[in-house]
C-alpha positions as semicolon CSV with decimal commas, in nm:
position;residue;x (nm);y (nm);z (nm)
1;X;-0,180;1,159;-6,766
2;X;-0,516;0,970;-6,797
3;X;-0,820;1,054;-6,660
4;X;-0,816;0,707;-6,459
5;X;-0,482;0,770;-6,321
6;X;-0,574;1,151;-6,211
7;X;-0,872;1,044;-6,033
8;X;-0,669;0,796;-5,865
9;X;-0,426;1,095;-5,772
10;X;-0,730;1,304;-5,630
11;X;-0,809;0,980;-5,451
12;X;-0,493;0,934;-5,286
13;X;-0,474;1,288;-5,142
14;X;-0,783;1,316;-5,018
15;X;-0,698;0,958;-4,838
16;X;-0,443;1,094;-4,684
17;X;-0,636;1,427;-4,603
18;X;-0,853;1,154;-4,430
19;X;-0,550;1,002;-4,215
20;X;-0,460;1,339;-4,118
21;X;-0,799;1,420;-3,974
22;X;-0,842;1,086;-3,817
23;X;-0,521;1,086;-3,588
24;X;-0,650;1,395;-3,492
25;X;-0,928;1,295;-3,370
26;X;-0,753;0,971;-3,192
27;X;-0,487;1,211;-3,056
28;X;-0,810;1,316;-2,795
29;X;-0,916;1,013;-2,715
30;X;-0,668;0,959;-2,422
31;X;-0,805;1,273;-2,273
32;X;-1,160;1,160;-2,254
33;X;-1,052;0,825;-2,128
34;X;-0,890;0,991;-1,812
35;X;-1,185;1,208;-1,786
36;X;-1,477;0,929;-1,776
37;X;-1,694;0,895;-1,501
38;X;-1,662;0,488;-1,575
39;X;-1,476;0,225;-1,553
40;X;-1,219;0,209;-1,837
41;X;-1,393;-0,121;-2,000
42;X;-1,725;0,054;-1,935
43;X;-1,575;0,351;-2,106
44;X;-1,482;0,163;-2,435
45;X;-1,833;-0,039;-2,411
46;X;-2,010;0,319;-2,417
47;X;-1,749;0,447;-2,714
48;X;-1,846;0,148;-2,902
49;X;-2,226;0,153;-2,819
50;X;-2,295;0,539;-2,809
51;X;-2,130;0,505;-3,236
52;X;-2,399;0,281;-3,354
53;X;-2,693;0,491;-3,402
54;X;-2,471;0,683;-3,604
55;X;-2,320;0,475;-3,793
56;X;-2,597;0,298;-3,885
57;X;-2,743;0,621;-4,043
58;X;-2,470;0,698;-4,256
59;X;-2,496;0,321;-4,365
60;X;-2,819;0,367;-4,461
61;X;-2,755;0,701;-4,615
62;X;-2,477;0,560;-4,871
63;X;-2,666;0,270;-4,974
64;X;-2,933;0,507;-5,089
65;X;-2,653;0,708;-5,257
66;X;-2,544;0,399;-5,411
67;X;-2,548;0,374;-5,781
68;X;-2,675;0,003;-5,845
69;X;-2,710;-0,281;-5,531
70;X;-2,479;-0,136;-5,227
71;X;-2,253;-0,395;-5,164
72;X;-2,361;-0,601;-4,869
73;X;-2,245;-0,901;-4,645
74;X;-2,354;-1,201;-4,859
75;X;-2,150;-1,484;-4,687
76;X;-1,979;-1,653;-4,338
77;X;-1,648;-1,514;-4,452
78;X;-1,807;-1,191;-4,437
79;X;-1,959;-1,164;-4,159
80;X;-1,629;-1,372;-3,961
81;X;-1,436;-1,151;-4,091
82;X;-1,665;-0,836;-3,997
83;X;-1,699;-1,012;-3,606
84;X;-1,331;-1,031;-3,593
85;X;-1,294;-0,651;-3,652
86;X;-1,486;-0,572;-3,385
87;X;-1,410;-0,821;-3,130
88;X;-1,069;-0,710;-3,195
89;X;-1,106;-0,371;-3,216
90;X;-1,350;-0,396;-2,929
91;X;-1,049;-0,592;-2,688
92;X;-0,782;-0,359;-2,845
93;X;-1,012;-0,068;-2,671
94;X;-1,060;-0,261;-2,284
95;X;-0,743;-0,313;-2,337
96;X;-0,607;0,009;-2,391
97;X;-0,831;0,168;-2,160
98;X;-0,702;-0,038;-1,869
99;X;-0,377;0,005;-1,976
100;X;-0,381;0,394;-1,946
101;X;-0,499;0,390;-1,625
102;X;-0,200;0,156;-1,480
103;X;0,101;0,327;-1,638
104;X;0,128;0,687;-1,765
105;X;-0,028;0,876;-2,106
106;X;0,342;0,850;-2,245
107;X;0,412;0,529;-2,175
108;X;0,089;0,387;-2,318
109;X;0,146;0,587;-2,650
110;X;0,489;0,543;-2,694
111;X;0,505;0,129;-2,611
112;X;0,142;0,112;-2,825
113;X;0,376;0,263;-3,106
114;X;0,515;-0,083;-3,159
115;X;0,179;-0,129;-3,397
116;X;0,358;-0,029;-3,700
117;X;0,624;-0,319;-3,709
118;X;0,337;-0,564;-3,678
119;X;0,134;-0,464;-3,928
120;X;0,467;-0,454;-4,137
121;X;0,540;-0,813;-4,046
122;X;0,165;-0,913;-4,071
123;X;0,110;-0,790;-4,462
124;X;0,515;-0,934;-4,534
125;X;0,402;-1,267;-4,419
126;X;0,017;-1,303;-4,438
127;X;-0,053;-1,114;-4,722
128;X;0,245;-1,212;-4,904
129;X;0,352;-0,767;-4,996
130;X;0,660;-0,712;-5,049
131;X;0,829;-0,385;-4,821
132;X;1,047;-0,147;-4,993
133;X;1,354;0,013;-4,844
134;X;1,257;0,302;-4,864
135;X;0,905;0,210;-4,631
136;X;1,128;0,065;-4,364
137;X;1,346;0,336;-4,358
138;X;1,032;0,558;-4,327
139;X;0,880;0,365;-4,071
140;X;1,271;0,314;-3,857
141;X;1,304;0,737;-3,870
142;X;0,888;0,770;-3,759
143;X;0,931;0,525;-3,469
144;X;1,256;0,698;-3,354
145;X;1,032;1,040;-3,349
146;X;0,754;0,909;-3,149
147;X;1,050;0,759;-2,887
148;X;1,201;1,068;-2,907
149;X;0,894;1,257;-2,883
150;X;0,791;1,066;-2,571
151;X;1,128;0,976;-2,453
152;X;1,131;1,260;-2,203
153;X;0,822;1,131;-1,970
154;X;0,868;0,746;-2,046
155;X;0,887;0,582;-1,717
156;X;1,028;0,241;-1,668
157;X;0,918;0,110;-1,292
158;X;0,770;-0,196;-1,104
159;X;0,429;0,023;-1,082
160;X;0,410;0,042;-1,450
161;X;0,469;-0,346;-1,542
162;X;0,120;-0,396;-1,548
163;X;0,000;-0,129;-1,797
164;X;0,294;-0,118;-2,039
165;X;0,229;-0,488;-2,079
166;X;-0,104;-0,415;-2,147
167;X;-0,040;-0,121;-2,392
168;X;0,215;-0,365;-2,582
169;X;-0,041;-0,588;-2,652
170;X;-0,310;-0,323;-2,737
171;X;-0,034;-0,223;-3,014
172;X;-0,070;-0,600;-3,160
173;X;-0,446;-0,631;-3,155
174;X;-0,468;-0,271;-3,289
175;X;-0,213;-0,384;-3,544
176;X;-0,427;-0,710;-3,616
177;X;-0,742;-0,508;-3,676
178;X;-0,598;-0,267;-3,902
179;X;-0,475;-0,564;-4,131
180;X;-0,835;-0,703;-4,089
181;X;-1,025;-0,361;-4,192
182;X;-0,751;-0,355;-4,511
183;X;-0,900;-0,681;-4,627
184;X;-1,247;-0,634;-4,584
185;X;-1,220;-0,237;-4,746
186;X;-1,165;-0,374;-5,074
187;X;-1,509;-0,530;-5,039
188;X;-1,721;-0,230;-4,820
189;X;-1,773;0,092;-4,721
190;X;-1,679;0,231;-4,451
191;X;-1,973;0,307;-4,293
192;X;-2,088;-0,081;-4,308
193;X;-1,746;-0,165;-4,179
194;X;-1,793;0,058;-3,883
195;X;-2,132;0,002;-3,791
196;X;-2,083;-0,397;-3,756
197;X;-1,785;-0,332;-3,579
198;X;-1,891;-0,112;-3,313
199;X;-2,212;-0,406;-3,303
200;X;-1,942;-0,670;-3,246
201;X;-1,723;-0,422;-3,038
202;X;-1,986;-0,370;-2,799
203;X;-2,097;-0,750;-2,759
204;X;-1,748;-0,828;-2,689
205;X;-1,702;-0,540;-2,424
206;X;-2,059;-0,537;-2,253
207;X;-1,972;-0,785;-1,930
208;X;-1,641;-0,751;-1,903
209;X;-1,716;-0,391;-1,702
210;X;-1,932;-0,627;-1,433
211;X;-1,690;-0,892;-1,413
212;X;-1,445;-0,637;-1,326
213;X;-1,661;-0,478;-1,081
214;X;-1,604;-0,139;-1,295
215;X;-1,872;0,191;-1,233
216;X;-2,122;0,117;-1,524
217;X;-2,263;0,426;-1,600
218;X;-2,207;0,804;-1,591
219;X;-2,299;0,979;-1,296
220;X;-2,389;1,351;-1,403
221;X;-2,434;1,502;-1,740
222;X;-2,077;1,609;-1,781
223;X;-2,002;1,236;-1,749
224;X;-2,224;1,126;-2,006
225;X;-2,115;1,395;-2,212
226;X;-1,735;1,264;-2,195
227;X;-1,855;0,937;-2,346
228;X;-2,114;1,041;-2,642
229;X;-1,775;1,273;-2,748
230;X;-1,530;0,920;-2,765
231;X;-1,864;0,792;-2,944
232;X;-1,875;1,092;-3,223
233;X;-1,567;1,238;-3,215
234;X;-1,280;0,975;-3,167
235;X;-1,521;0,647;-3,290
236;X;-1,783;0,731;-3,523
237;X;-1,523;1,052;-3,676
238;X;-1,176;0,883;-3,638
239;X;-1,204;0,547;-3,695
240;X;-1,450;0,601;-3,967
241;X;-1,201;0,864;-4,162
242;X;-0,894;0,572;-4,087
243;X;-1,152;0,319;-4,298
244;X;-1,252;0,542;-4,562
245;X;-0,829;0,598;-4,597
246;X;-0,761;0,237;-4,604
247;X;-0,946;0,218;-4,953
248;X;-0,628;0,446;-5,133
249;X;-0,340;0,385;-4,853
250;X;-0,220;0,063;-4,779
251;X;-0,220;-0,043;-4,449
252;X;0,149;-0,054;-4,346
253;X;0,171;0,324;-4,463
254;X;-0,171;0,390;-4,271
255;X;-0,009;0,264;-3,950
256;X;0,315;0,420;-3,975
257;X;0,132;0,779;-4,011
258;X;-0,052;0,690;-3,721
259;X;0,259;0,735;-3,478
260;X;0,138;1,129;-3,567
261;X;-0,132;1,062;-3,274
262;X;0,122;1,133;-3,019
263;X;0,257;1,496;-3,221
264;X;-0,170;1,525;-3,205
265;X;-0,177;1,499;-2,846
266;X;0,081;1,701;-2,773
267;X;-0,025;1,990;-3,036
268;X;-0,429;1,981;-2,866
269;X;-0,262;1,959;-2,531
270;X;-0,125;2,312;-2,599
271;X;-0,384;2,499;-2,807
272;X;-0,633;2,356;-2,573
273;X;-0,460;2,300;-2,236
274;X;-0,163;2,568;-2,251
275;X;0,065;2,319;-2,252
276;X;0,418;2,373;-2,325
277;X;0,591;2,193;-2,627
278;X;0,919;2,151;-2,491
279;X;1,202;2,165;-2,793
280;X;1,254;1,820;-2,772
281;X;0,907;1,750;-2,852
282;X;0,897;1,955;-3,121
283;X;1,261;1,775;-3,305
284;X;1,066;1,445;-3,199
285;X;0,781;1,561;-3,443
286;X;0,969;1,639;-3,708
287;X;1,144;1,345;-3,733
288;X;0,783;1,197;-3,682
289;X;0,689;1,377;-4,020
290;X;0,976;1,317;-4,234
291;X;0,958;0,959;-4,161
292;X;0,564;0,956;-4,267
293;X;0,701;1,118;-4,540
294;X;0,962;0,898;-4,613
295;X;0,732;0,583;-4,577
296;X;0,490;0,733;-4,818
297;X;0,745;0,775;-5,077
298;X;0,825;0,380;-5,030
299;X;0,483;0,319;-5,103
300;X;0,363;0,473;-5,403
């Protein structure tokens, strides 16, 4: 083996070392969300807002690791492209937030799992990449894990019309932006990438709290607290891991492993909560991890 293709092999694993840390870190987010002191659009506002300072230091930091000119926006495309990310990513969040609070944890997470066939669909037709057998299958046996790992507190009702609608269209917008991030990643880092989108993010998301009417800010330190965690932990941490991945995964595999967020939730709900894992849980993640594993097999 070359020394080209064995870096490449490094690459790969430490992408998906990346992956696996980043739905980690999403598996929380839900949590927090409950837990704000704000509205749920204020929430994602101060998610987005609270990551830029951040971000925008560890932009700065790589391009004075950078070996030669850091590569930069130089264009319109560029920066449409890099305003779409976060206006989407931005909506996908208000939306999302909203959603969780009219309909139940499971329901939002299992309905938002619906983000893997779209991003399928989306690189099939817009991006022209052909899908092996072997990914769908993957992708089929991961999406029957997350039902079955969510089946048991799914709720269908009148009461939850409202925010399973809103979590199925979370799951396309979150499916759009991933398909966006994949495009721009073969151009940036993903500090850059994160940093304008958390800019755009939080332009798109800043009235929408007082239109609503939504509690603006935090009321005690505990509040505040909640928020600057989404900011580091799930934004800044997650989302920034999911881009650097996207550089050595491609983006239909990337989603698929992302229906491990609910297995997350479930595994920090019970080192952290005491939370049972009920056996069917447990055969839903399985099945959640052989069909990753299938699915990564179909992409190599």
């Amino acid at each position: 083996m070359t020394d080209t293709a064995l870096a490449t092999q490094r690459a790969v694993r430490v992408a998906l070392l990346l992956l696996l840390l980043s739905t980690l870190s999403v598996g929380i987010s839900g949590t927090f969300v409950r837990l704000s002191e704000t509205g749920p659009t204020a929430t994602a506002f101060w998610r987005m807002a609270l990551a830029i300072a951040p971000m925008w230091a560890l932009m700065a930091f790589e391009a004075r690791r950078a070996i030669g000119p850091p590569a930069r926006p130089s264009g319109g495309w560029d920066y449409f492209l890099l305003a779409a990310a976060g206006i989407v990513f931005g909506i996908e969040m208000g939306v999302w937030h909203v959603g969780l609070m009219l309909t139940s944890v499971a329901n939002a997470t299992l309905l938002s799992n619906c983000s893997p066939l779209l991003v399928a669909l989306g690189t099939w037709l817009v991006l022209r990449q052909p899908l092996s057998r072997t990914f769908l299958a993957g992708m089929a046996i991961a999406m029957g894990g997350a039902a079955v790992l969510m089946g048991q507190d799914f709720n269908l009702g009148v009461d939850y019309v409202i925010g399973d609608s809103l979590a199925v269209v979370a799951a396309m917008l979150w499916g759009l932006y991933i398909l966006i991030v994949a495009r721009l990643r073969a151009r940036f880092g993903a500090p850059i990438i994160m940093t304008w989108t958390c800019v755009f993010a939080s332009l798109a998301l800043l009235p929408i709290p007082f239109i609503l009417g939504e509690r603006f800010l935090p009321s005690s330190l505990a509040g505040w607290a909640i928020v600057l965690s989404l900011a580091l932990v799930c934004q800044a941490g997650g989302q920034t891991l999911l881009t650097s991945a996207l550089a050595h995964l491609p983006a239909t595999f990337s989603s698929v492993a992302f229906l491990m967020v609910p297995f997350n939730a479930a595994l920090i709900a019970w080192l952290v909560l005491g939370e049972p894992v009920r056996p069917l849980q447990a055969l839903g993640a399985i099945v959640v991890l052989a069909g990753v594993v299938v699915a990564r097999r179909g992409t190599r």
